[in-house]
mmCIF file with all atom_site columns, C-alpha atoms and ligand atoms in Angstrom:
data_model
loop_
_atom_site.group_PDB
_atom_site.id
_atom_site.type_symbol
_atom_site.label_atom_id
_atom_site.label_alt_id
_atom_site.label_comp_id
_atom_site.label_asym_id
_atom_site.label_entity_id
_atom_site.label_seq_id
_atom_site.pdbx_PDB_ins_code
_atom_site.Cartn_x
_atom_site.Cartn_y
_atom_site.Cartn_z
_atom_site.occupancy
_atom_site.B_iso_or_equiv
_atom_site.pdbx_formal_charge
_atom_site.auth_seq_id
_atom_site.auth_comp_id
_atom_site.auth_asym_id
_atom_site.auth_atom_id
_atom_site.pdbx_PDB_model_num
ATOM   1   C CA  . MET A 1 1   ? 102.522 191.731 206.346 1.00 44.00 ? 267 MET A CA  1
ATOM   2   C CA  . ALA A 1 2   ? 103.957 188.782 204.477 1.00 59.00 ? 268 ALA A CA  1
ATOM   3   C CA  . GLY A 1 3   ? 101.395 186.820 202.448 1.00 65.00 ? 269 GLY A CA  1
ATOM   4   C CA  . ILE A 1 4   ? 100.829 183.106 202.765 1.00 64.00 ? 270 ILE A CA  1
ATOM   5   C CA  . THR A 1 5   ? 103.421 181.235 200.782 1.00 88.00 ? 271 THR A CA  1
ATOM   6   C CA  . TRP A 1 6   ? 103.726 177.662 199.661 1.00 90.00 ? 272 TRP A CA  1
ATOM   7   C CA  . HIS A 1 7   ? 106.480 175.415 198.434 1.00 91.00 ? 273 HIS A CA  1
ATOM   8   C CA  . TYR A 1 8   ? 104.608 173.620 195.655 1.00 93.00 ? 274 TYR A CA  1
ATOM   9   C CA  . VAL A 1 9   ? 101.375 173.925 193.737 1.00 95.00 ? 275 VAL A CA  1
ATOM   10  C CA  . LEU A 1 10  ? 99.882  170.547 192.870 1.00 95.00 ? 276 LEU A CA  1
ATOM   11  C CA  . LYS A 1 11  ? 96.965  169.925 190.574 1.00 95.00 ? 277 LYS A CA  1
ATOM   12  C CA  . PHE A 1 12  ? 94.594  167.182 191.686 1.00 95.00 ? 278 PHE A CA  1
ATOM   13  C CA  . ILE A 1 13  ? 91.640  165.676 189.909 1.00 92.00 ? 279 ILE A CA  1
ATOM   14  C CA  . ILE A 1 14  ? 88.737  163.885 191.551 1.00 92.00 ? 280 ILE A CA  1
ATOM   15  C CA  . THR A 1 15  ? 87.106  161.190 189.486 1.00 91.00 ? 281 THR A CA  1
ATOM   16  C CA  . GLY A 1 16  ? 84.630  158.328 189.841 1.00 91.00 ? 282 GLY A CA  1
ATOM   17  C CA  . ASP A 1 17  ? 80.936  157.597 189.272 1.00 90.00 ? 283 ASP A CA  1
ATOM   18  C CA  . ALA A 1 18  ? 78.186  160.158 189.749 1.00 87.00 ? 284 ALA A CA  1
ATOM   19  C CA  . ALA A 1 19  ? 76.911  160.459 193.337 1.00 90.00 ? 285 ALA A CA  1
ATOM   20  C CA  . VAL A 1 20  ? 79.902  158.782 195.033 1.00 93.00 ? 286 VAL A CA  1
ATOM   21  C CA  . GLY A 1 21  ? 80.594  162.101 196.792 1.00 92.00 ? 287 GLY A CA  1
ATOM   22  C CA  . LYS A 1 22  ? 83.270  163.825 194.708 1.00 91.00 ? 288 LYS A CA  1
ATOM   23  C CA  . SER A 1 23  ? 81.819  167.338 195.136 1.00 87.00 ? 289 SER A CA  1
ATOM   24  C CA  . SER A 1 24  ? 81.183  166.625 198.807 1.00 90.00 ? 290 SER A CA  1
ATOM   25  C CA  . LEU A 1 25  ? 84.803  165.592 199.375 1.00 93.00 ? 291 LEU A CA  1
ATOM   26  C CA  . LEU A 1 26  ? 86.000  168.771 197.704 1.00 91.00 ? 292 LEU A CA  1
ATOM   27  C CA  . ILE A 1 27  ? 83.596  170.919 199.735 1.00 88.00 ? 293 ILE A CA  1
ATOM   28  C CA  . ARG A 1 28  ? 84.674  169.137 202.929 1.00 90.00 ? 294 ARG A CA  1
ATOM   29  C CA  . LEU A 1 29  ? 88.348  169.713 202.122 1.00 90.00 ? 295 LEU A CA  1
ATOM   30  C CA  . THR A 1 30  ? 88.066  173.368 201.224 1.00 87.00 ? 296 THR A CA  1
ATOM   31  C CA  . ASP A 1 31  ? 85.130  174.554 203.364 1.00 77.00 ? 297 ASP A CA  1
ATOM   32  C CA  . GLN A 1 32  ? 84.853  172.054 206.248 1.00 71.00 ? 298 GLN A CA  1
ATOM   33  C CA  . ARG A 1 33  ? 81.180  171.709 205.349 1.00 67.00 ? 299 ARG A CA  1
ATOM   34  C CA  . PHE A 1 34  ? 78.818  168.940 204.263 1.00 69.00 ? 300 PHE A CA  1
ATOM   35  C CA  . LEU A 1 35  ? 75.699  169.469 202.167 1.00 65.00 ? 301 LEU A CA  1
ATOM   36  C CA  . LEU A 1 36  ? 72.944  166.890 202.204 1.00 64.00 ? 302 LEU A CA  1
ATOM   37  C CA  . ASN A 1 37  ? 71.753  167.876 198.739 1.00 66.00 ? 303 ASN A CA  1
ATOM   38  C CA  . PRO A 1 38  ? 74.546  169.539 196.788 1.00 64.00 ? 304 PRO A CA  1
ATOM   39  C CA  . ASP A 1 39  ? 73.861  170.694 193.242 1.00 63.00 ? 305 ASP A CA  1
ATOM   40  C CA  . PRO A 1 40  ? 74.374  167.808 190.855 1.00 60.00 ? 306 PRO A CA  1
ATOM   41  C CA  . THR A 1 41  ? 77.849  168.147 189.409 1.00 52.00 ? 307 THR A CA  1
ATOM   42  C CA  . LEU A 1 42  ? 77.771  169.703 185.986 1.00 52.00 ? 308 LEU A CA  1
ATOM   43  C CA  . GLY A 1 43  ? 81.092  169.743 184.190 1.00 48.00 ? 309 GLY A CA  1
ATOM   44  C CA  . VAL A 1 44  ? 83.943  170.603 186.499 1.00 52.00 ? 310 VAL A CA  1
ATOM   45  C CA  . GLU A 1 45  ? 84.182  172.384 189.821 1.00 74.00 ? 311 GLU A CA  1
ATOM   46  C CA  . PHE A 1 46  ? 87.288  173.814 191.359 1.00 81.00 ? 312 PHE A CA  1
ATOM   47  C CA  . GLY A 1 47  ? 88.606  174.225 194.880 1.00 87.00 ? 313 GLY A CA  1
ATOM   48  C CA  . SER A 1 48  ? 91.903  175.349 196.369 1.00 90.00 ? 314 SER A CA  1
ATOM   49  C CA  . LYS A 1 49  ? 93.440  174.582 199.740 1.00 91.00 ? 315 LYS A CA  1
ATOM   50  C CA  . LEU A 1 50  ? 96.756  174.835 201.566 1.00 92.00 ? 316 LEU A CA  1
ATOM   51  C CA  . ILE A 1 51  ? 97.907  171.643 203.285 1.00 93.00 ? 317 ILE A CA  1
ATOM   52  C CA  . THR A 1 52  ? 101.019 170.865 205.270 1.00 92.00 ? 318 THR A CA  1
ATOM   53  C CA  . ILE A 1 53  ? 103.069 167.731 204.686 1.00 90.00 ? 319 ILE A CA  1
ATOM   54  C CA  . PRO A 1 54  ? 104.564 167.079 208.136 1.00 84.00 ? 320 PRO A CA  1
ATOM   55  C CA  . GLU A 1 55  ? 107.426 164.705 207.145 1.00 82.00 ? 321 GLU A CA  1
ATOM   56  C CA  . GLU A 1 56  ? 108.689 167.153 204.547 1.00 82.00 ? 322 GLU A CA  1
ATOM   57  C CA  . ASN A 1 57  ? 107.777 170.287 206.490 1.00 86.00 ? 323 ASN A CA  1
ATOM   58  C CA  . LYS A 1 58  ? 106.353 171.677 203.274 1.00 90.00 ? 324 LYS A CA  1
ATOM   59  C CA  . ILE A 1 59  ? 103.247 173.709 202.514 1.00 93.00 ? 325 ILE A CA  1
ATOM   60  C CA  . ILE A 1 60  ? 101.384 172.622 199.404 1.00 94.00 ? 326 ILE A CA  1
ATOM   61  C CA  . LYS A 1 61  ? 98.767  174.557 197.526 1.00 94.00 ? 327 LYS A CA  1
ATOM   62  C CA  . LEU A 1 62  ? 96.290  172.020 196.195 1.00 94.00 ? 328 LEU A CA  1
ATOM   63  C CA  . GLN A 1 63  ? 94.283  172.952 193.158 1.00 93.00 ? 329 GLN A CA  1
ATOM   64  C CA  . CYS A 1 64  ? 91.497  170.405 192.864 1.00 92.00 ? 330 CYS A CA  1
ATOM   65  C CA  . TRP A 1 65  ? 89.277  169.787 189.914 1.00 87.00 ? 331 TRP A CA  1
ATOM   66  C CA  . ASP A 1 66  ? 86.141  167.805 190.492 1.00 83.00 ? 332 ASP A CA  1
ATOM   67  C CA  . THR A 1 67  ? 85.384  166.015 187.242 1.00 72.00 ? 333 THR A CA  1
ATOM   68  C CA  . ALA A 1 68  ? 81.812  165.159 186.365 1.00 57.00 ? 334 ALA A CA  1
ATOM   69  C CA  . GLY A 1 69  ? 80.695  161.614 187.068 1.00 53.00 ? 335 GLY A CA  1
ATOM   70  C CA  . THR A 1 70  ? 78.635  161.093 183.979 1.00 52.00 ? 336 THR A CA  1
ATOM   71  C CA  . GLU A 1 71  ? 79.763  159.493 180.733 1.00 49.00 ? 337 GLU A CA  1
ATOM   72  C CA  . SER A 1 72  ? 78.390  162.378 178.716 1.00 55.00 ? 338 SER A CA  1
ATOM   73  C CA  . PHE A 1 73  ? 80.894  164.783 180.255 1.00 58.00 ? 339 PHE A CA  1
ATOM   74  C CA  . ARG A 1 74  ? 83.942  162.600 179.754 1.00 60.00 ? 340 ARG A CA  1
ATOM   75  C CA  . SER A 1 75  ? 85.038  164.408 176.629 1.00 59.00 ? 341 SER A CA  1
ATOM   76  C CA  . ILE A 1 76  ? 85.019  167.709 178.535 1.00 57.00 ? 342 ILE A CA  1
ATOM   77  C CA  . THR A 1 77  ? 86.797  166.433 181.610 1.00 59.00 ? 343 THR A CA  1
ATOM   78  C CA  . ARG A 1 78  ? 89.594  164.716 179.708 1.00 64.00 ? 344 ARG A CA  1
ATOM   79  C CA  . SER A 1 79  ? 91.339  168.007 179.075 1.00 74.00 ? 345 SER A CA  1
ATOM   80  C CA  . TYR A 1 80  ? 91.456  168.507 182.841 1.00 74.00 ? 346 TYR A CA  1
ATOM   81  C CA  . TYR A 1 81  ? 93.642  165.434 183.285 1.00 83.00 ? 347 TYR A CA  1
ATOM   82  C CA  . ARG A 1 82  ? 96.455  167.389 181.692 1.00 84.00 ? 348 ARG A CA  1
ATOM   83  C CA  . GLY A 1 83  ? 99.062  168.541 184.191 1.00 90.00 ? 349 GLY A CA  1
ATOM   84  C CA  . ALA A 1 84  ? 97.510  166.690 187.124 1.00 94.00 ? 350 ALA A CA  1
ATOM   85  C CA  . ALA A 1 85  ? 99.998  165.374 189.700 1.00 96.00 ? 351 ALA A CA  1
ATOM   86  C CA  . GLY A 1 86  ? 97.425  163.571 191.832 1.00 96.00 ? 352 GLY A CA  1
ATOM   87  C CA  . CYS A 1 87  ? 94.109  161.839 191.406 1.00 96.00 ? 353 CYS A CA  1
ATOM   88  C CA  . LEU A 1 88  ? 91.423  160.827 193.875 1.00 96.00 ? 354 LEU A CA  1
ATOM   89  C CA  . LEU A 1 89  ? 89.625  157.824 192.415 1.00 96.00 ? 355 LEU A CA  1
ATOM   90  C CA  . VAL A 1 90  ? 86.407  157.755 194.423 1.00 96.00 ? 356 VAL A CA  1
ATOM   91  C CA  . TYR A 1 91  ? 83.836  155.002 194.942 1.00 98.00 ? 357 TYR A CA  1
ATOM   92  C CA  . ASP A 1 92  ? 81.017  154.633 197.456 1.00 97.00 ? 358 ASP A CA  1
ATOM   93  C CA  . VAL A 1 93  ? 81.545  151.779 199.960 1.00 97.00 ? 359 VAL A CA  1
ATOM   94  C CA  . THR A 1 94  ? 77.776  151.119 199.865 1.00 96.00 ? 360 THR A CA  1
ATOM   95  C CA  . SER A 1 95  ? 77.746  150.745 196.068 1.00 97.00 ? 361 SER A CA  1
ATOM   96  C CA  . ARG A 1 96  ? 79.477  147.767 194.489 1.00 97.00 ? 362 ARG A CA  1
ATOM   97  C CA  . LYS A 1 97  ? 78.707  149.195 191.077 1.00 97.00 ? 363 LYS A CA  1
ATOM   98  C CA  . SER A 1 98  ? 80.719  152.324 191.825 1.00 96.00 ? 364 SER A CA  1
ATOM   99  C CA  . PHE A 1 99  ? 83.661  150.134 192.905 1.00 98.00 ? 365 PHE A CA  1
ATOM   100 C CA  . THR A 1 100 ? 83.427  148.009 189.747 1.00 97.00 ? 366 THR A CA  1
ATOM   101 C CA  . ASN A 1 101 ? 83.274  151.172 187.647 1.00 95.00 ? 367 ASN A CA  1
ATOM   102 C CA  . ALA A 1 102 ? 86.409  152.499 189.359 1.00 96.00 ? 368 ALA A CA  1
ATOM   103 C CA  . ARG A 1 103 ? 88.297  150.143 187.021 1.00 96.00 ? 369 ARG A CA  1
ATOM   104 C CA  . SER A 1 104 ? 87.134  151.995 183.949 1.00 91.00 ? 370 SER A CA  1
ATOM   105 C CA  . TRP A 1 105 ? 87.764  155.382 185.582 1.00 90.00 ? 371 TRP A CA  1
ATOM   106 C CA  . LEU A 1 106 ? 91.307  154.239 186.342 1.00 94.00 ? 372 LEU A CA  1
ATOM   107 C CA  . ALA A 1 107 ? 91.752  153.077 182.751 1.00 92.00 ? 373 ALA A CA  1
ATOM   108 C CA  . ASP A 1 108 ? 90.536  156.486 181.612 1.00 87.00 ? 374 ASP A CA  1
ATOM   109 C CA  . VAL A 1 109 ? 92.967  158.281 183.910 1.00 89.00 ? 375 VAL A CA  1
ATOM   110 C CA  . ARG A 1 110 ? 95.849  156.069 182.791 1.00 90.00 ? 376 ARG A CA  1
ATOM   111 C CA  . GLU A 1 111 ? 95.023  156.698 179.160 1.00 88.00 ? 377 GLU A CA  1
ATOM   112 C CA  . HIS A 1 112 ? 94.851  160.483 179.455 1.00 86.00 ? 378 HIS A CA  1
ATOM   113 C CA  . ALA A 1 113 ? 96.862  161.601 182.466 1.00 87.00 ? 379 ALA A CA  1
ATOM   114 C CA  . ASP A 1 114 ? 100.595 161.768 183.102 1.00 87.00 ? 380 ASP A CA  1
ATOM   115 C CA  . PRO A 1 115 ? 101.964 158.221 183.607 1.00 87.00 ? 381 PRO A CA  1
ATOM   116 C CA  . HIS A 1 116 ? 103.665 159.332 186.844 1.00 89.00 ? 382 HIS A CA  1
ATOM   117 C CA  . LEU A 1 117 ? 100.415 160.577 188.338 1.00 94.00 ? 383 LEU A CA  1
ATOM   118 C CA  . THR A 1 118 ? 99.848  159.484 191.944 1.00 97.00 ? 384 THR A CA  1
ATOM   119 C CA  . CYS A 1 119 ? 96.433  157.951 192.360 1.00 97.00 ? 385 CYS A CA  1
ATOM   120 C CA  . ILE A 1 120 ? 94.654  157.284 195.629 1.00 98.00 ? 386 ILE A CA  1
ATOM   121 C CA  . LEU A 1 121 ? 91.586  155.060 195.797 1.00 98.00 ? 387 LEU A CA  1
ATOM   122 C CA  . VAL A 1 122 ? 89.045  156.627 198.156 1.00 98.00 ? 388 VAL A CA  1
ATOM   123 C CA  . GLY A 1 123 ? 86.192  154.542 199.595 1.00 98.00 ? 389 GLY A CA  1
ATOM   124 C CA  . ASN A 1 124 ? 83.735  157.278 200.564 1.00 98.00 ? 390 ASN A CA  1
ATOM   125 C CA  . LYS A 1 125 ? 80.595  157.266 202.774 1.00 96.00 ? 391 LYS A CA  1
ATOM   126 C CA  . VAL A 1 126 ? 82.030  155.022 205.526 1.00 95.00 ? 392 VAL A CA  1
ATOM   127 C CA  . ASP A 1 127 ? 79.732  156.855 207.960 1.00 93.00 ? 393 ASP A CA  1
ATOM   128 C CA  . LEU A 1 128 ? 76.883  154.799 206.449 1.00 92.00 ? 394 LEU A CA  1
ATOM   129 C CA  . CYS A 1 129 ? 78.555  151.628 207.745 1.00 89.00 ? 395 CYS A CA  1
ATOM   130 C CA  . ASP A 1 130 ? 78.566  152.749 211.378 1.00 77.00 ? 396 ASP A CA  1
ATOM   131 C CA  . ALA A 1 131 ? 76.543  150.509 213.659 1.00 67.00 ? 397 ALA A CA  1
ATOM   132 C CA  . ASP A 1 132 ? 74.136  153.364 214.418 1.00 66.00 ? 398 ASP A CA  1
ATOM   133 C CA  . ALA A 1 133 ? 73.741  154.393 210.750 1.00 60.00 ? 399 ALA A CA  1
ATOM   134 C CA  . GLY A 1 134 ? 70.873  151.928 210.317 1.00 58.00 ? 400 GLY A CA  1
ATOM   135 C CA  . ALA A 1 135 ? 69.733  150.506 207.001 1.00 54.00 ? 401 ALA A CA  1
ATOM   136 C CA  . LYS A 1 136 ? 72.629  151.145 204.607 1.00 66.00 ? 402 LYS A CA  1
ATOM   137 C CA  . ARG A 1 137 ? 74.872  148.194 204.025 1.00 84.00 ? 403 ARG A CA  1
ATOM   138 C CA  . ARG A 1 138 ? 78.542  148.107 203.121 1.00 92.00 ? 404 ARG A CA  1
ATOM   139 C CA  . GLU A 1 139 ? 78.945  146.469 199.705 1.00 95.00 ? 405 GLU A CA  1
ATOM   140 C CA  . VAL A 1 140 ? 82.742  146.704 199.395 1.00 96.00 ? 406 VAL A CA  1
ATOM   141 C CA  . SER A 1 141 ? 84.970  145.463 202.193 1.00 94.00 ? 407 SER A CA  1
ATOM   142 C CA  . THR A 1 142 ? 88.074  147.356 203.237 1.00 96.00 ? 408 THR A CA  1
ATOM   143 C CA  . GLU A 1 143 ? 90.180  144.251 202.527 1.00 97.00 ? 409 GLU A CA  1
ATOM   144 C CA  . GLU A 1 144 ? 88.913  143.818 198.968 1.00 97.00 ? 410 GLU A CA  1
ATOM   145 C CA  . ALA A 1 145 ? 89.509  147.472 198.086 1.00 98.00 ? 411 ALA A CA  1
ATOM   146 C CA  . GLU A 1 146 ? 92.931  147.450 199.733 1.00 98.00 ? 412 GLU A CA  1
ATOM   147 C CA  . LEU A 1 147 ? 93.928  144.373 197.736 1.00 98.00 ? 413 LEU A CA  1
ATOM   148 C CA  . TRP A 1 148 ? 92.818  145.881 194.440 1.00 98.00 ? 414 TRP A CA  1
ATOM   149 C CA  . ALA A 1 149 ? 94.604  149.136 195.252 1.00 98.00 ? 415 ALA A CA  1
ATOM   150 C CA  . GLN A 1 150 ? 97.795  147.180 195.933 1.00 98.00 ? 416 GLN A CA  1
ATOM   151 C CA  . GLU A 1 151 ? 97.494  145.262 192.660 1.00 98.00 ? 417 GLU A CA  1
ATOM   152 C CA  . GLU A 1 152 ? 97.081  148.509 190.741 1.00 97.00 ? 418 GLU A CA  1
ATOM   153 C CA  . GLY A 1 153 ? 99.767  150.432 192.626 1.00 96.00 ? 419 GLY A CA  1
ATOM   154 C CA  . LEU A 1 154 ? 97.258  152.869 194.128 1.00 98.00 ? 420 LEU A CA  1
ATOM   155 C CA  . LEU A 1 155 ? 97.286  154.400 197.579 1.00 98.00 ? 421 LEU A CA  1
ATOM   156 C CA  . PHE A 1 156 ? 94.126  153.685 199.535 1.00 98.00 ? 422 PHE A CA  1
ATOM   157 C CA  . VAL A 1 157 ? 91.995  155.327 202.199 1.00 98.00 ? 423 VAL A CA  1
ATOM   158 C CA  . GLU A 1 158 ? 88.421  155.084 203.432 1.00 98.00 ? 424 GLU A CA  1
ATOM   159 C CA  . ALA A 1 159 ? 86.683  158.385 204.088 1.00 98.00 ? 425 ALA A CA  1
ATOM   160 C CA  . SER A 1 160 ? 83.481  160.218 204.831 1.00 96.00 ? 426 SER A CA  1
ATOM   161 C CA  . ALA A 1 161 ? 82.741  163.624 203.386 1.00 95.00 ? 427 ALA A CA  1
ATOM   162 C CA  . LYS A 1 162 ? 79.908  163.743 205.906 1.00 94.00 ? 428 LYS A CA  1
ATOM   163 C CA  . SER A 1 163 ? 81.960  163.243 209.070 1.00 94.00 ? 429 SER A CA  1
ATOM   164 C CA  . GLY A 1 164 ? 85.230  164.480 207.603 1.00 95.00 ? 430 GLY A CA  1
ATOM   165 C CA  . GLN A 1 165 ? 86.991  161.210 208.442 1.00 96.00 ? 431 GLN A CA  1
ATOM   166 C CA  . GLY A 1 166 ? 89.924  160.489 206.140 1.00 97.00 ? 432 GLY A CA  1
ATOM   167 C CA  . VAL A 1 167 ? 89.296  163.434 203.806 1.00 96.00 ? 433 VAL A CA  1
ATOM   168 C CA  . GLU A 1 168 ? 92.342  165.611 204.445 1.00 94.00 ? 434 GLU A CA  1
ATOM   169 C CA  . ASP A 1 169 ? 94.299  162.396 205.005 1.00 95.00 ? 435 ASP A CA  1
ATOM   170 C CA  . ALA A 1 170 ? 93.560  161.303 201.420 1.00 97.00 ? 436 ALA A CA  1
ATOM   171 C CA  . PHE A 1 171 ? 95.007  164.499 199.970 1.00 96.00 ? 437 PHE A CA  1
ATOM   172 C CA  . VAL A 1 172 ? 97.954  164.549 202.392 1.00 95.00 ? 438 VAL A CA  1
ATOM   173 C CA  . LYS A 1 173 ? 98.846  160.913 201.611 1.00 96.00 ? 439 LYS A CA  1
ATOM   174 C CA  . ALA A 1 174 ? 98.779  161.537 197.881 1.00 97.00 ? 440 ALA A CA  1
ATOM   175 C CA  . ALA A 1 175 ? 100.688 164.822 198.159 1.00 96.00 ? 441 ALA A CA  1
ATOM   176 C CA  . SER A 1 176 ? 103.366 163.168 200.357 1.00 95.00 ? 442 SER A CA  1
ATOM   177 C CA  . ASP A 1 177 ? 103.806 160.484 197.738 1.00 95.00 ? 443 ASP A CA  1
ATOM   178 C CA  . ILE A 1 178 ? 104.174 163.102 195.006 1.00 95.00 ? 444 ILE A CA  1
ATOM   179 C CA  . LEU A 1 179 ? 106.755 165.026 197.047 1.00 93.00 ? 445 LEU A CA  1
ATOM   180 C CA  . SER A 1 180 ? 108.720 161.857 197.734 1.00 92.00 ? 446 SER A CA  1
ATOM   181 C CA  . LYS A 1 181 ? 109.114 161.415 193.963 1.00 89.00 ? 447 LYS A CA  1
ATOM   182 C CA  . ILE A 1 182 ? 110.311 164.972 193.277 1.00 83.00 ? 448 ILE A CA  1
HETATM 183 P P1  . GDP B 2 .   ? 79.258  163.493 193.108 1.00 59.12 ? 1   GDP B P1  1
HETATM 184 O O1  . GDP B 2 .   ? 78.212  163.359 192.051 1.00 59.12 ? 1   GDP B O1  1
HETATM 185 O O2  . GDP B 2 .   ? 80.235  162.336 193.056 1.00 59.12 ? 1   GDP B O2  1
HETATM 186 O O3  . GDP B 2 .   ? 79.956  164.820 193.113 1.00 59.12 ? 1   GDP B O3  1
HETATM 187 O O4  . GDP B 2 .   ? 78.514  163.308 194.537 1.00 59.12 ? 1   GDP B O4  1
HETATM 188 P P2  . GDP B 2 .   ? 77.941  164.421 195.532 1.00 59.12 ? 1   GDP B P2  1
HETATM 189 O O5  . GDP B 2 .   ? 79.049  165.070 196.278 1.00 59.12 ? 1   GDP B O5  1
HETATM 190 O O6  . GDP B 2 .   ? 76.998  165.300 194.764 1.00 59.12 ? 1   GDP B O6  1
HETATM 191 O O7  . GDP B 2 .   ? 77.145  163.500 196.577 1.00 59.12 ? 1   GDP B O7  1
HETATM 192 C C1  . GDP B 2 .   ? 76.052  162.673 196.175 1.00 59.12 ? 1   GDP B C1  1
HETATM 193 C C2  . GDP B 2 .   ? 75.146  162.443 197.368 1.00 59.12 ? 1   GDP B C2  1
HETATM 194 O O8  . GDP B 2 .   ? 75.842  161.659 198.361 1.00 59.12 ? 1   GDP B O8  1
HETATM 195 C C3  . GDP B 2 .   ? 74.683  163.717 198.077 1.00 59.12 ? 1   GDP B C3  1
HETATM 196 O O9  . GDP B 2 .   ? 73.361  163.556 198.512 1.00 59.12 ? 1   GDP B O9  1
HETATM 197 C C4  . GDP B 2 .   ? 75.640  163.824 199.262 1.00 59.12 ? 1   GDP B C4  1
HETATM 198 O O10 . GDP B 2 .   ? 75.045  164.526 200.343 1.00 59.12 ? 1   GDP B O10 1
HETATM 199 C C5  . GDP B 2 .   ? 75.871  162.352 199.600 1.00 59.12 ? 1   GDP B C5  1
HETATM 200 N N1  . GDP B 2 .   ? 77.199  162.107 200.207 1.00 59.12 ? 1   GDP B N1  1
HETATM 201 C C6  . GDP B 2 .   ? 78.395  162.501 199.726 1.00 59.12 ? 1   GDP B C6  1
HETATM 202 N N2  . GDP B 2 .   ? 79.393  162.098 200.533 1.00 59.12 ? 1   GDP B N2  1
HETATM 203 C C7  . GDP B 2 .   ? 78.804  161.434 201.570 1.00 59.12 ? 1   GDP B C7  1
HETATM 204 C C8  . GDP B 2 .   ? 79.307  160.785 202.738 1.00 59.12 ? 1   GDP B C8  1
HETATM 205 O O11 . GDP B 2 .   ? 80.501  160.716 203.052 1.00 59.12 ? 1   GDP B O11 1
HETATM 206 N N3  . GDP B 2 .   ? 78.359  160.208 203.571 1.00 59.12 ? 1   GDP B N3  1
HETATM 207 C C9  . GDP B 2 .   ? 77.025  160.249 203.287 1.00 59.12 ? 1   GDP B C9  1
HETATM 208 N N4  . GDP B 2 .   ? 76.207  159.674 204.180 1.00 59.12 ? 1   GDP B N4  1
HETATM 209 N N5  . GDP B 2 .   ? 76.535  160.849 202.197 1.00 59.12 ? 1   GDP B N5  1
HETATM 210 C C10 . GDP B 2 .   ? 77.398  161.431 201.337 1.00 59.12 ? 1   GDP B C10 1
#
């Protein structure tokens, strides 16, 4: 029987503050699962997944590296920027601080990654903004994030690793953009 084949292999990195949901997004993408209390990210985790880009009719093998969210691991994770074609720059829509810090993560990516890297800004945890989610409050509006993404030339999506909303879409959008540049 013929094995599964793909047209391209793309390396992605996932970056952003600790606890914004980077590991959870990766687990959601590769396993269709959500863990309430995942192990705190230590160093870098890896996940692989086949996705289809409909417009191009192409199958992409994504190789995703989840970089640690803490400053102390930055020196380790920098080497993982090498060779990356795509980057998910993640913040938590209920944490303004994580959105503010996305600026320095972007600066870090721009300093160390390929200048042609496609970056998508991902506002995670939108499920906490649902009317029935209760206490948690949105601290970053969709409009504000969209505007900043436009200014910086980033793609943008809001997502929830918990519900799955927008997760595959984030990777597909970024991968489509990369393919359109090849
Ligand atoms: P990381 O440090 O950026 O890798 O973040 P984690 O993936 O470890 O997630 C941090 C915490 O946020 C965990 O308790 C997750 O269960 C929770 N979390 C992650 N994504 C979501 C989401 O989309 N919605 C909600 N409600 N919680 C999330």
